[in-house]
Amino acid sequence: MVGAGQLARMTQQAAIALGVELRVLAGSRDESAAKVVVDTRLGDHRDLDDLLALAKGCDVVTFDHEHVPTELIESLGVPARPGAAALVHAQDKRVMRERLTALGVPCPRWSSTDFTAPVVLKAVRGGYDGRGVWVARTQAEVDEVVSHGIDLIAEEIVPFERELAVLVARSPHGQGVAYPVVETVQEDGICVEVIAPAPGLDPELAAEAQRIALTIAEELGVTGLLAVEMFQTATGLLVNELAMRPHNSGHWTIEGARTSQFEQHLRAVLDLPLGSPEMAAPVVVMANLLGGPEPDVYSRYEHVMANDPGIKIHFYGKDVRPGRKIGHVTALGDDLDEVRARARHAVTCLRGPLGV
Amino acid sequence: MVGAGQLARMTQQAAIALGVELRVLAGSRDESAAKVVVDTRLGDHRDLDDLLALAKGCDVVTFDHEHVPTELIESLGVPARPGAAALVHAQDKRVMRERLTALGVPCPRWSSTDFTAPVVLKAVRGGYDGRGVWVARTQAEVDEVVSHGIDLIAEEIVPFERELAVLVARSPHGQGVAYPVVETVQEDGICVEVIAPAPGLDPELAAEAQRIALTIAEELGVTGLLAVEMFQTATGLLVNELAMRPHNSGHWTIEGARTSQFEQHLRAVLDLPLGSPEMAAPVVVMANLLGGPEPDVYSRYEHVMANDPGIKIHFYGKDVRPGRKIGHVTALGDDLDEVRARARHAVTCLRGPLGV
């Protein structure tokens, strides 16, 4: 796995159970997964020699982020999953929009040339977690963003009711599975909460969302996981973003589904039969733990554990910095309000008194 | 953690989520946990210097087996959990029987001096997985076992209906939790199947079993996990064996309980609040995967996954040898017969055509 962040770290937990020997490429020994993967190689994910050294002797190469140049991916001597032809759609927003539009997948109106405010401007490459996205309500704001010379596309500001995400897996055999559609709650462009299944979602709309995601996976030739972020609007669904790897919107599956997204990704990229996406509880809520002003978050988990013996805490082994994703919690149960309150209470407590 | 077998390996999965930095003492790099724990130290668990080197800088020392000499345990400079005063009861069957008898815990009739057949002879120290236990039905068989000069105790051959196990955790704070009572199915002295909860068990008897286990944990001062193996007889429960560590009878908790035994053990020995032992499904069956005559068990898991997308497979990263525990599977569901059949089918298939 290229990359050694929390996604690779949690993949290692699944790899241990499957008896899969995971090797990761890390930038340093301090990275999240480097701390828990014995076969950690140090190197640069943009360097062909480092990638070749990583790939040598592996059955397959996969990724914990989307930043590996696609021109390097097909030269590794072993299959890369997802492959470059698919991955480019998760790297390049213009390519993604062109392709989805051609496929008839519902998208926000978008343009490469018309940047008339109000508009959302997106960096074609390199955006992540709200970075590379600007909501420009006036033409002056548009001009300011454009002045930096970044390659941009423009999208309409979608008047959405809420945001949904669909996680699907597809194997080289062509087997596909879809997890239940979830609601994602964002603050400042960062996902703070995921609710599975999306509360009150019309079953037909849920099926439509899963169908869209499976179609994209099939048509783009994705192998491994595909997360499709969508807007739910008064008139239907619009696809917002794609990710081709385990995704924050799927962390709830670790305890909340029969097959965690991390196990599923390994099974998919290794061309093993896919696992059941069935939920393990009626309601599952995942809340991200973002670093607050106090660095010693670890000392507080004692209180969270004492308060809620059923809460599941996940730490990523990272130093705490304000706003940084350093872990998540998952609550499971029967009642949405109660489960959601438990998850929120846990992260509020972990973040510390000033981080509320 | 002293020892690097599958228990340490699965403990590492829990440690990753908790952000606990696990260090293990392994005899070689080939051991199950050594393959997945970055901070693996090589050494001998009977060597004080190796133990001291392991313990240095740790918050607490714990164990994946019971073979560390108790006289070394209290000299490590950091707390050992369980401590020597408790652990001796899991190492020395005579000490265990004397103590349980003194506590009024129901045990099989036993003796250190009367070896009249028919009788079960047990090595006082070093027994494990059926080794060190002899069922002697004639006096000639008794004489044969005694002739080897091993320190032995004798126990009645208990006419049991079935075997049960209770897993409890106790923290230094004194907090205790008990998991649901399970039925364990043994073949040739080795556990092959665990059914949670024990089917049809009278709730009063289940509560009595949990009370016995919690009492033993409290009275012996156990910190960490305690597994109590019991016989269910026509007249009640009898305690068979004790183990003070994660236990084979608790592997079902990884997916089958809100808190896995491995997470629970870490929480207990770190004196963190204990987690909920609530079951995650009505019925959970764990079946051990014992090596069969064919070494390439790994190639068969594709078929098992295809046949049952909900089955959970755990491999221990060990070479296959006939009879060796190399992994386990867990099935969850609502119907006992169906769940049990799924677990059995999976291990039968994994073991290979001649291993049925």
XYZ file of C-alpha atoms in Angstrom:
712
model
C 0.000 0.000 0.000
C 1.398 3.334 -1.042
C 0.946 5.750 1.845
C 0.989 5.188 5.584
C -1.761 7.327 7.007
C -4.690 6.176 9.103
C -6.273 4.346 6.182
C -3.222 2.111 5.842
C -3.126 1.766 9.633
C -6.683 0.471 9.763
C -6.047 -1.698 6.704
C -3.330 -3.396 8.733
C -5.887 -4.483 11.318
C -7.835 -6.227 8.572
C -4.686 -7.632 6.980
C -3.714 -9.265 10.277
C -6.976 -11.227 10.377
C -6.781 -12.262 6.730
C -3.164 -13.349 7.048
C -2.281 -10.835 4.357
C 1.253 -9.512 4.642
C 0.895 -5.776 4.250
C 3.828 -3.626 3.172
C 3.515 0.151 3.195
C 5.457 3.012 1.674
C 5.825 5.761 4.258
C 7.423 9.170 4.180
C 8.725 8.672 7.690
C 8.659 6.245 10.613
C 6.319 8.615 12.457
C 3.430 8.116 10.096
C 0.287 6.493 11.367
C 0.663 3.120 9.654
C 4.451 3.027 9.860
C 4.049 2.552 13.599
C 2.091 -0.666 13.180
C 3.350 -2.263 9.962
C 6.537 -4.290 10.308
C 7.312 -4.167 6.592
C 7.407 -0.385 6.277
C 9.539 1.003 3.448
C 10.576 4.628 3.525
C 10.329 6.596 0.324
C 8.514 9.093 -1.815
C 5.258 8.161 -3.509
C 6.239 10.321 -6.507
C 9.526 8.476 -7.043
C 9.473 5.556 -9.466
C 12.419 3.804 -7.844
C 10.761 3.946 -4.439
C 7.539 2.622 -5.916
C 9.373 -0.182 -7.715
C 11.136 -1.169 -4.502
C 7.801 -1.239 -2.728
C 6.112 -3.308 -5.421
C 8.854 -5.897 -5.770
C 7.597 -9.242 -4.502
C 4.054 -8.016 -3.859
C 0.954 -9.550 -5.424
C -0.706 -6.201 -5.913
C -0.127 -2.510 -5.186
C -2.864 -0.300 -3.799
C -3.098 3.144 -2.252
C -4.090 4.946 0.918
C -4.274 8.273 -0.948
C -4.710 9.510 -4.511
C -1.467 11.365 -4.985
C 0.616 8.822 -6.901
C 1.194 10.064 -10.464
C -0.800 7.817 -12.792
C 2.074 7.668 -15.302
C 4.084 5.733 -12.682
C 1.317 3.351 -11.662
C 1.391 1.100 -14.700
C 5.158 0.582 -14.597
C 5.386 -1.247 -11.305
C 5.614 -4.801 -12.639
C 2.644 -5.948 -10.564
C -1.030 -5.032 -10.884
C -1.998 -1.676 -9.393
C -5.549 -1.589 -8.067
C -7.218 0.681 -8.785
C -5.338 1.086 -12.063
C -4.273 4.362 -13.586
C -7.212 4.493 -16.024
C -9.629 4.462 -13.102
C -7.584 6.434 -10.595
C -7.261 9.460 -12.841
C -10.943 10.153 -12.181
C -10.199 10.530 -8.496
C -7.198 12.756 -9.185
C -8.452 15.075 -11.869
C -11.818 16.732 -11.334
C -12.133 17.836 -14.938
C -11.581 14.309 -16.223
C -14.057 13.057 -13.634
C -16.747 15.567 -14.591
C -16.283 14.934 -18.303
C -16.571 11.202 -17.841
C -19.543 11.266 -15.483
C -21.338 13.695 -17.763
C -20.707 11.391 -20.723
C -22.064 8.474 -18.706
C -25.231 10.387 -17.889
C -24.473 10.378 -14.172
C -26.231 13.322 -12.503
C -23.676 16.005 -11.588
C -23.850 19.656 -10.568
C -23.716 21.971 -13.563
C -20.046 22.632 -14.204
C -17.728 24.420 -16.588
C -14.066 24.753 -17.408
C -14.529 28.221 -18.833
C -17.518 30.002 -17.299
C -16.536 31.257 -13.842
C -19.491 33.558 -13.225
C -20.262 34.127 -9.529
C -21.856 32.770 -7.457
C -19.917 29.581 -8.077
C -17.850 26.845 -6.453
C -14.294 26.814 -7.723
C -12.337 23.594 -7.416
C -8.688 22.933 -8.045
C -8.587 20.312 -10.785
C -5.857 18.451 -8.889
C -4.702 18.167 -5.286
C -7.882 19.078 -3.444
C -8.622 17.211 -0.238
C -10.744 17.652 2.884
C -12.040 21.067 1.851
C -8.681 22.248 0.579
C -8.749 23.264 -3.058
C -12.408 24.232 -2.880
C -13.618 27.830 -2.759
C -17.181 29.053 -2.587
C -17.056 32.394 -4.442
C -20.238 34.373 -3.976
C -19.049 37.505 -5.762
C -17.050 38.058 -8.946
C -14.345 39.708 -6.848
C -13.986 36.480 -4.905
C -13.787 34.523 -8.150
C -11.073 36.873 -9.439
C -9.088 36.469 -6.236
C -9.081 32.667 -6.539
C -8.356 32.737 -10.265
C -5.446 35.141 -9.720
C -3.393 32.352 -8.110
C -3.070 30.630 -11.482
C -4.369 27.251 -10.313
C -6.094 25.056 -12.882
C -9.761 25.285 -11.898
C -13.214 24.119 -12.793
C -16.399 25.843 -11.736
C -19.501 24.145 -10.351
C -22.890 25.492 -9.390
C -23.491 26.075 -5.690
C -25.882 23.191 -5.101
C -28.814 23.979 -2.786
C -28.622 20.562 -1.159
C -30.750 19.192 1.640
C -27.963 17.026 2.947
C -24.888 15.086 1.846
C -24.877 11.345 1.296
C -22.123 8.876 0.557
C -22.170 5.451 -1.016
C -19.311 3.032 -0.601
C -19.015 0.217 -3.102
C -16.355 -2.370 -3.794
C -15.509 -3.969 -7.087
C -13.088 -6.796 -7.765
C -11.168 -7.565 -10.958
C -13.614 -10.464 -11.427
C -16.282 -7.785 -11.708
C -18.057 -8.674 -8.452
C -19.548 -5.612 -6.819
C -21.110 -4.880 -3.461
C -22.677 -1.707 -2.105
C -22.840 -0.679 1.537
C -25.942 1.050 2.859
C -26.134 4.723 1.916
C -24.946 6.989 4.728
C -25.461 10.630 5.602
C -22.300 12.642 6.042
C -22.256 15.808 8.109
C -19.573 18.334 7.185
C -18.216 21.349 9.002
C -15.856 23.694 7.167
C -15.525 21.143 4.395
C -14.421 18.398 6.772
C -16.578 15.393 7.551
C -17.397 15.381 11.252
C -20.111 12.730 11.445
C -21.433 9.797 9.440
C -24.835 8.239 10.080
C -25.589 4.742 8.792
C -28.037 4.223 7.294
C -28.945 7.737 6.129
C -31.983 8.561 8.309
C -35.333 8.607 6.591
C -33.909 8.095 3.120
C -36.522 6.966 0.596
C -35.615 3.332 -0.254
C -35.925 4.089 -3.943
C -33.520 6.976 -3.661
C -31.155 4.774 -1.649
C -31.265 2.131 -4.366
C -30.691 4.832 -6.979
C -27.624 6.083 -5.068
C -26.199 2.555 -4.885
C -26.928 2.020 -8.565
C -25.088 5.225 -9.474
C -22.048 4.200 -7.432
C -21.940 0.673 -8.837
C -22.318 2.057 -12.359
C -19.423 4.435 -11.856
C -17.266 1.604 -10.457
C -18.107 -0.593 -13.420
C -17.776 2.032 -16.126
C -14.539 3.464 -14.782
C -13.100 -0.006 -14.169
C -12.479 0.636 -10.498
C -10.924 -2.228 -8.540
C -11.007 -1.876 -4.762
C -13.246 0.577 -2.994
C -15.039 3.517 -4.516
C -16.640 6.138 -2.307
C -19.130 8.387 -4.043
C -20.097 11.581 -2.243
C -23.456 12.946 -3.306
C -25.769 15.860 -2.681
C -29.384 15.092 -1.934
C -31.484 17.899 -3.437
C -35.192 18.527 -3.762
C -35.046 17.083 -7.260
C -32.738 14.121 -6.723
C -29.095 13.148 -6.349
C -25.989 14.856 -7.711
C -22.528 13.329 -7.560
C -20.046 15.561 -5.767
C -16.747 13.708 -5.361
C -15.139 10.304 -5.914
C -12.485 8.539 -3.852
C -10.916 5.191 -4.774
C -9.714 3.829 -1.455
C -11.049 3.258 2.054
C -12.866 6.445 2.921
C -13.768 8.400 6.018
C -17.439 7.863 5.240
C -16.839 4.107 5.673
C -15.084 4.010 9.051
C -18.393 3.030 10.642
C -18.100 -0.354 8.918
C -15.299 -1.530 11.239
C -17.814 -2.462 13.906
C -20.990 -1.529 12.078
C -20.905 -3.931 9.134
C -20.109 -7.610 8.754
C -17.183 -6.692 6.525
C -15.184 -3.578 7.312
C -14.262 -1.363 4.386
C -10.612 -2.163 5.071
C -11.143 -5.910 4.796
C -13.323 -5.296 1.747
C -10.643 -3.227 0.045
C -8.053 -5.969 0.610
C -10.447 -8.613 -0.670
C -11.250 -6.531 -3.738
C -7.694 -5.662 -4.727
C -6.566 -9.263 -4.102
C -9.464 -10.480 -6.272
C -10.931 -12.493 -3.417
C -14.695 -12.904 -3.132
C -16.208 -9.825 -1.524
C -17.666 -9.810 1.970
C -21.156 -9.071 3.176
C -21.931 -5.348 3.564
C -24.787 -6.158 5.950
C -25.072 -3.869 8.944
C -24.227 -5.259 12.395
C -26.679 -2.965 14.197
C -29.750 -0.964 13.174
C -28.021 2.402 13.632
C -24.329 3.226 13.522
C -22.823 6.682 13.992
C -19.173 7.511 13.412
C -17.803 10.832 14.622
C -14.395 12.124 13.655
C -12.062 13.187 16.397
C -10.358 16.391 15.340
C -7.496 17.676 17.400
C -8.374 20.521 19.756
C -6.119 23.051 21.436
C -5.008 20.558 24.091
C -2.425 18.082 22.890
C -3.029 15.461 25.563
C -6.180 13.927 24.121
C -5.088 10.483 25.192
C -5.502 11.114 28.891
C -9.166 11.856 28.372
C -10.247 8.603 26.867
C -10.472 7.077 30.296
C -13.472 9.305 30.964
C -15.090 8.483 27.665
C -14.681 4.761 28.274
C -16.079 5.069 31.784
C -19.046 7.082 30.574
C -19.967 4.749 27.719
C -18.661 1.165 27.906
C -20.011 0.438 24.425
C -18.312 3.297 22.566
C -15.550 2.237 20.193
C -12.514 4.491 20.123
C -9.986 4.549 17.305
C -6.768 6.499 17.587
C -4.486 6.970 14.626
C -1.241 7.290 16.556
C -0.798 10.911 15.484
C 0.343 13.942 17.388
C -2.533 16.263 18.159
C -2.838 19.453 16.116
C -5.949 21.645 16.034
C -8.299 20.464 13.308
C -6.241 17.384 12.424
C -8.076 14.073 12.171
C -6.479 12.081 14.960
C -9.081 9.389 15.464
C -12.742 8.559 15.413
C -15.392 6.973 17.581
C -18.240 4.679 16.639
C -21.491 4.101 18.497
C -23.984 1.370 17.649
C -27.538 0.827 18.763
C -31.227 0.916 17.967
C -32.166 4.548 18.477
C -30.733 7.228 16.205
C -30.931 10.131 18.648
C -29.341 8.140 21.450
C -26.571 6.671 19.293
C -25.805 10.044 17.745
C -25.688 11.725 21.142
C -23.257 9.083 22.402
C -20.897 9.575 19.480
C -21.010 13.351 19.787
C -20.478 13.283 23.512
C -17.460 11.049 23.114
C -15.669 13.266 20.598
C -16.592 16.415 22.471
C -15.105 14.962 25.617
C -11.989 13.677 23.853
C -11.368 16.987 22.125
C -11.228 18.751 25.463
C -13.030 21.588 27.181
C -11.974 24.302 24.732
C -12.475 22.233 21.660
C -16.230 21.932 21.878
C 3.391 -8.576 26.197
C 5.558 -11.597 26.886
C 5.008 -14.100 24.095
C 4.210 -13.603 20.430
C 1.666 -16.244 19.536
C -1.767 -15.675 18.059
C -3.059 -14.111 21.269
C -0.468 -11.355 21.036
C -1.169 -11.070 17.325
C -4.868 -10.445 17.907
C -4.047 -8.154 20.834
C -2.134 -6.017 18.345
C -5.310 -5.472 16.318
C -6.964 -4.053 19.431
C -3.875 -2.066 20.396
C -3.869 -0.341 17.008
C -7.396 0.983 17.579
C -6.693 2.102 21.131
C -3.470 3.826 20.135
C -1.630 1.557 22.577
C 1.963 0.898 21.569
C 2.367 -2.826 21.956
C 5.798 -4.381 22.408
C 6.191 -8.153 22.379
C 8.889 -10.587 23.439
C 9.240 -13.275 20.783
C 11.430 -16.323 20.489
C 11.887 -15.657 16.777
C 10.810 -13.321 13.990
C 8.651 -16.114 12.588
C 6.218 -16.119 15.474
C 2.637 -15.119 14.858
C 2.722 -11.704 16.542
C 6.317 -10.921 15.606
C 5.111 -10.598 12.016
C 2.721 -7.784 12.880
C 4.273 -5.937 15.822
C 6.905 -3.367 14.901
C 8.397 -3.272 18.387
C 9.236 -6.966 18.616
C 12.104 -7.886 20.935
C 13.747 -11.269 20.599
C 14.496 -13.185 23.745
C 13.621 -15.938 26.165
C 10.641 -15.589 28.471
C 12.572 -17.469 31.182
C 15.490 -15.051 31.100
C 15.384 -12.136 33.543
C 17.588 -9.900 31.407
C 15.354 -10.403 28.387
C 12.295 -9.663 30.491
C 13.896 -6.549 31.954
C 14.795 -5.308 28.482
C 11.213 -5.892 27.384
C 9.736 -4.111 30.398
C 11.961 -1.056 30.253
C 9.899 1.970 29.303
C 6.584 0.096 29.339
C 3.632 1.072 31.495
C 2.726 -2.520 32.242
C 3.810 -6.049 31.351
C 1.324 -8.763 30.491
C 1.424 -12.209 28.945
C 0.192 -14.214 26.001
C 0.989 -17.485 27.812
C 1.483 -18.721 31.341
C 5.054 -19.947 31.159
C 6.945 -17.028 32.680
C 8.425 -18.077 36.033
C 6.557 -16.204 38.748
C 9.789 -15.464 40.639
C 10.844 -13.234 37.734
C 7.549 -11.433 37.324
C 7.796 -9.151 40.329
C 11.315 -7.954 39.495
C 10.547 -6.178 36.268
C 10.394 -2.622 37.581
C 6.903 -2.074 36.147
C 3.603 -3.637 37.157
C 2.988 -7.132 35.818
C -0.684 -7.902 35.209
C -1.721 -10.446 36.207
C 0.800 -10.428 39.039
C 2.730 -13.428 40.292
C 0.403 -14.054 43.237
C -2.509 -14.513 40.853
C -0.674 -16.119 37.957
C 0.639 -19.008 40.028
C -2.914 -20.364 40.077
C -2.838 -20.671 36.304
C 0.587 -22.297 36.357
C 0.319 -24.770 39.196
C -2.736 -27.009 39.289
C -2.138 -28.090 42.885
C -1.983 -24.496 44.094
C -5.113 -23.770 42.054
C -7.066 -26.710 43.470
C -6.010 -25.930 47.050
C -7.043 -22.318 46.703
C -10.362 -22.950 44.977
C -11.207 -25.641 47.525
C -10.429 -23.201 50.339
C -12.666 -20.612 48.699
C -15.528 -23.080 48.497
C -15.534 -23.003 44.671
C -17.011 -26.250 43.325
C -14.239 -28.432 41.877
C -13.951 -32.073 40.835
C -12.824 -34.292 43.731
C -9.050 -34.251 43.627
C -6.013 -35.548 45.471
C -2.254 -35.205 45.563
C -1.800 -38.695 46.990
C -4.662 -40.996 46.010
C -4.156 -42.127 42.417
C -6.716 -44.913 42.341
C -8.065 -45.704 38.861
C -10.255 -44.684 37.151
C -8.845 -41.200 37.443
C -7.671 -38.146 35.506
C -3.997 -37.442 36.067
C -2.765 -33.942 35.445
C 0.769 -32.610 35.359
C 0.923 -29.967 38.068
C 2.842 -27.666 35.720
C 3.216 -27.254 31.982
C -0.058 -28.735 30.761
C -1.719 -27.091 27.791
C -4.292 -27.992 25.131
C -4.732 -31.543 26.319
C -1.026 -32.091 26.897
C -0.193 -33.020 30.469
C -3.592 -34.655 30.996
C -4.131 -38.418 31.056
C -7.383 -40.263 31.545
C -6.299 -43.494 33.296
C -9.105 -46.040 33.410
C -7.042 -48.875 34.865
C -4.406 -49.008 37.589
C -1.899 -50.181 34.988
C -2.513 -46.972 33.059
C -2.035 -44.962 36.251
C 1.246 -46.750 36.941
C 2.463 -46.048 33.423
C 1.832 -42.303 33.789
C 3.282 -42.174 37.310
C 6.396 -44.031 36.139
C 7.566 -40.945 34.235
C 8.223 -39.130 37.487
C 6.140 -36.056 36.671
C 4.596 -34.142 39.563
C 0.898 -35.041 39.312
C -2.459 -34.500 40.871
C -5.422 -36.794 40.434
C -8.979 -35.714 39.714
C -12.198 -37.660 39.393
C -13.391 -38.412 35.874
C -16.316 -36.011 35.814
C -19.442 -37.351 34.078
C -20.199 -33.999 32.520
C -23.042 -33.077 30.202
C -21.003 -30.459 28.435
C -18.187 -27.985 28.961
C -18.748 -24.308 29.552
C -16.403 -21.358 29.796
C -16.771 -17.962 31.385
C -14.538 -15.082 30.482
C -14.270 -12.213 32.934
C -12.047 -9.172 33.142
C -10.895 -7.386 36.253
C -8.949 -4.153 36.472
C -6.607 -2.989 39.249
C -9.398 -0.579 40.226
C -11.448 -3.683 40.967
C -13.931 -3.210 38.164
C -15.133 -6.516 36.797
C -17.155 -7.582 33.782
C -18.351 -11.012 32.696
C -19.031 -12.114 29.139
C -21.966 -14.383 28.414
C -21.304 -18.030 29.308
C -20.286 -20.091 26.277
C -20.287 -23.773 25.457
C -16.953 -25.188 24.372
C -16.743 -28.330 22.293
C -13.516 -30.308 22.627
C -12.002 -33.066 20.516
C -8.939 -34.914 21.805
C -8.548 -32.285 24.519
C -8.449 -29.419 22.015
C -11.230 -26.868 21.728
C -12.753 -27.072 18.265
C -15.881 -24.962 18.652
C -17.305 -22.292 20.927
C -20.994 -21.386 20.981
C -22.112 -18.073 22.452
C -24.258 -17.971 24.418
C -24.281 -21.583 25.677
C -27.479 -22.969 24.113
C -30.369 -23.592 26.453
C -28.413 -22.782 29.589
C -30.638 -22.097 32.580
C -30.279 -18.351 33.307
C -29.732 -19.075 36.985
C -26.919 -21.486 36.190
C -25.437 -18.922 33.785
C -25.512 -16.298 36.520
C -23.932 -18.799 38.932
C -21.144 -19.511 36.430
C -20.436 -15.796 36.037
C -20.521 -15.324 39.810
C -17.984 -18.128 40.279
C -15.643 -16.611 37.699
C -15.905 -13.087 39.121
C -15.336 -14.454 42.626
C -12.200 -16.278 41.531
C -10.918 -13.133 39.781
C -11.555 -11.064 42.892
C -10.227 -13.532 45.438
C -7.101 -14.387 43.461
C -6.463 -10.728 42.646
C -6.466 -11.305 38.908
C -5.866 -8.240 36.734
C -6.621 -8.668 33.055
C -8.663 -11.515 31.699
C -9.569 -14.701 33.488
C -11.066 -17.628 31.575
C -12.713 -20.256 33.733
C -13.419 -23.586 32.088
C -16.202 -25.530 33.766
C -18.012 -28.836 33.544
C -21.776 -28.742 33.545
C -22.999 -31.866 35.345
C -26.392 -33.154 36.386
C -25.836 -31.640 39.828
C -24.260 -28.321 38.887
C -21.000 -26.704 37.838
C -17.432 -27.799 38.548
C -14.393 -25.665 37.750
C -11.952 -27.443 35.465
C -9.191 -25.026 34.466
C -8.148 -21.372 34.757
C -6.312 -19.199 32.247
C -5.241 -15.603 32.902
C -4.973 -14.098 29.439
C -7.046 -13.839 26.280
C -8.395 -17.323 25.709
C -9.506 -19.458 22.802
C -12.999 -19.584 24.298
C -13.176 -15.795 23.834
C -12.162 -15.432 20.177
C -15.843 -15.109 19.273
C -15.838 -11.697 20.976
C -13.812 -10.067 18.168
C -16.930 -9.672 16.056
C -19.466 -11.125 18.454
C -19.245 -8.706 21.376
C -19.088 -4.937 21.655
C -15.655 -5.265 23.248
C -13.307 -7.974 22.040
C -11.437 -9.927 24.690
C -8.212 -8.489 23.331
C -9.348 -4.906 23.764
C -10.751 -5.855 27.163
C -7.457 -7.358 28.279
C -5.581 -4.207 27.267
C -8.111 -2.015 29.045
C -7.915 -4.155 32.169
C -4.131 -4.354 32.429
C -3.824 -0.620 31.663
C -6.416 0.088 34.372
C -8.751 1.754 31.889
C -12.512 1.469 32.346
C -13.721 -1.861 31.012
C -15.812 -2.209 27.874
C -19.278 -3.596 27.344
C -19.420 -7.401 27.046
C -22.771 -7.162 25.272
C -23.219 -9.514 22.350
C -23.325 -8.053 18.835
C -25.633 -10.789 17.504
C -28.028 -13.315 19.061
C -25.829 -16.307 18.220
C -22.095 -16.419 17.600
C -20.107 -19.565 16.787
C -16.319 -19.701 16.626
C -14.619 -22.755 15.121
C -10.920 -23.377 15.377
C -9.014 -24.051 12.218
C -6.574 -26.872 12.842
C -3.982 -27.660 10.234
C -4.782 -30.654 8.048
C -2.482 -32.759 5.906
C -2.391 -30.173 3.134
C -0.106 -27.254 3.843
C -1.694 -24.824 1.395
C -4.720 -23.866 3.443
C -4.493 -20.291 2.267
C -5.514 -21.051 -1.304
C -8.821 -22.450 -0.096
C -10.137 -19.425 1.662
C -11.311 -18.020 -1.625
C -13.932 -20.777 -1.735
C -14.991 -20.187 1.836
C -15.397 -16.465 1.223
C -17.370 -17.093 -1.955
C -19.629 -19.586 -0.232
C -20.388 -17.418 2.803
C -19.812 -13.661 2.430
C -20.570 -13.120 6.117
C -18.049 -15.580 7.567
C -15.111 -13.980 9.365
C -11.759 -15.651 8.788
C -8.761 -15.184 11.073
C -5.364 -16.525 10.128
C -2.505 -16.530 12.582
C 0.316 -16.289 10.040
C 1.609 -19.749 10.946
C 2.895 -22.561 8.793
C 0.389 -25.386 8.554
C 1.084 -28.534 10.565
C -1.507 -31.233 11.201
C -3.433 -30.472 14.373
C -1.861 -27.054 14.867
C -4.174 -24.119 15.559
C -3.552 -21.910 12.548
C -6.650 -19.763 12.611
C -10.316 -19.597 13.391
C -13.588 -18.567 11.805
C -16.567 -16.808 13.331
C -20.167 -16.881 12.156
C -22.900 -14.619 13.518
C -26.649 -14.764 13.132
C -30.022 -15.505 14.617
C -30.373 -19.256 14.239
C -28.066 -21.594 16.137
C -28.187 -24.527 13.731
C -27.573 -22.347 10.713
C -24.763 -20.348 12.315
C -23.090 -23.492 13.623
C -23.325 -25.184 10.245
C -21.721 -22.179 8.577
C -18.781 -22.168 10.979
C -18.254 -25.919 10.634
C -18.489 -25.814 6.874
C -15.898 -23.056 6.713
C -13.274 -24.864 8.786
C -13.960 -28.172 7.066
C -13.409 -26.525 3.714
C -10.293 -24.663 4.862
C -8.744 -27.771 6.362
C -8.941 -29.541 3.014
C -10.501 -32.704 1.657
C -8.499 -35.108 3.809
C -8.821 -33.056 6.935
C -12.557 -33.506 7.399
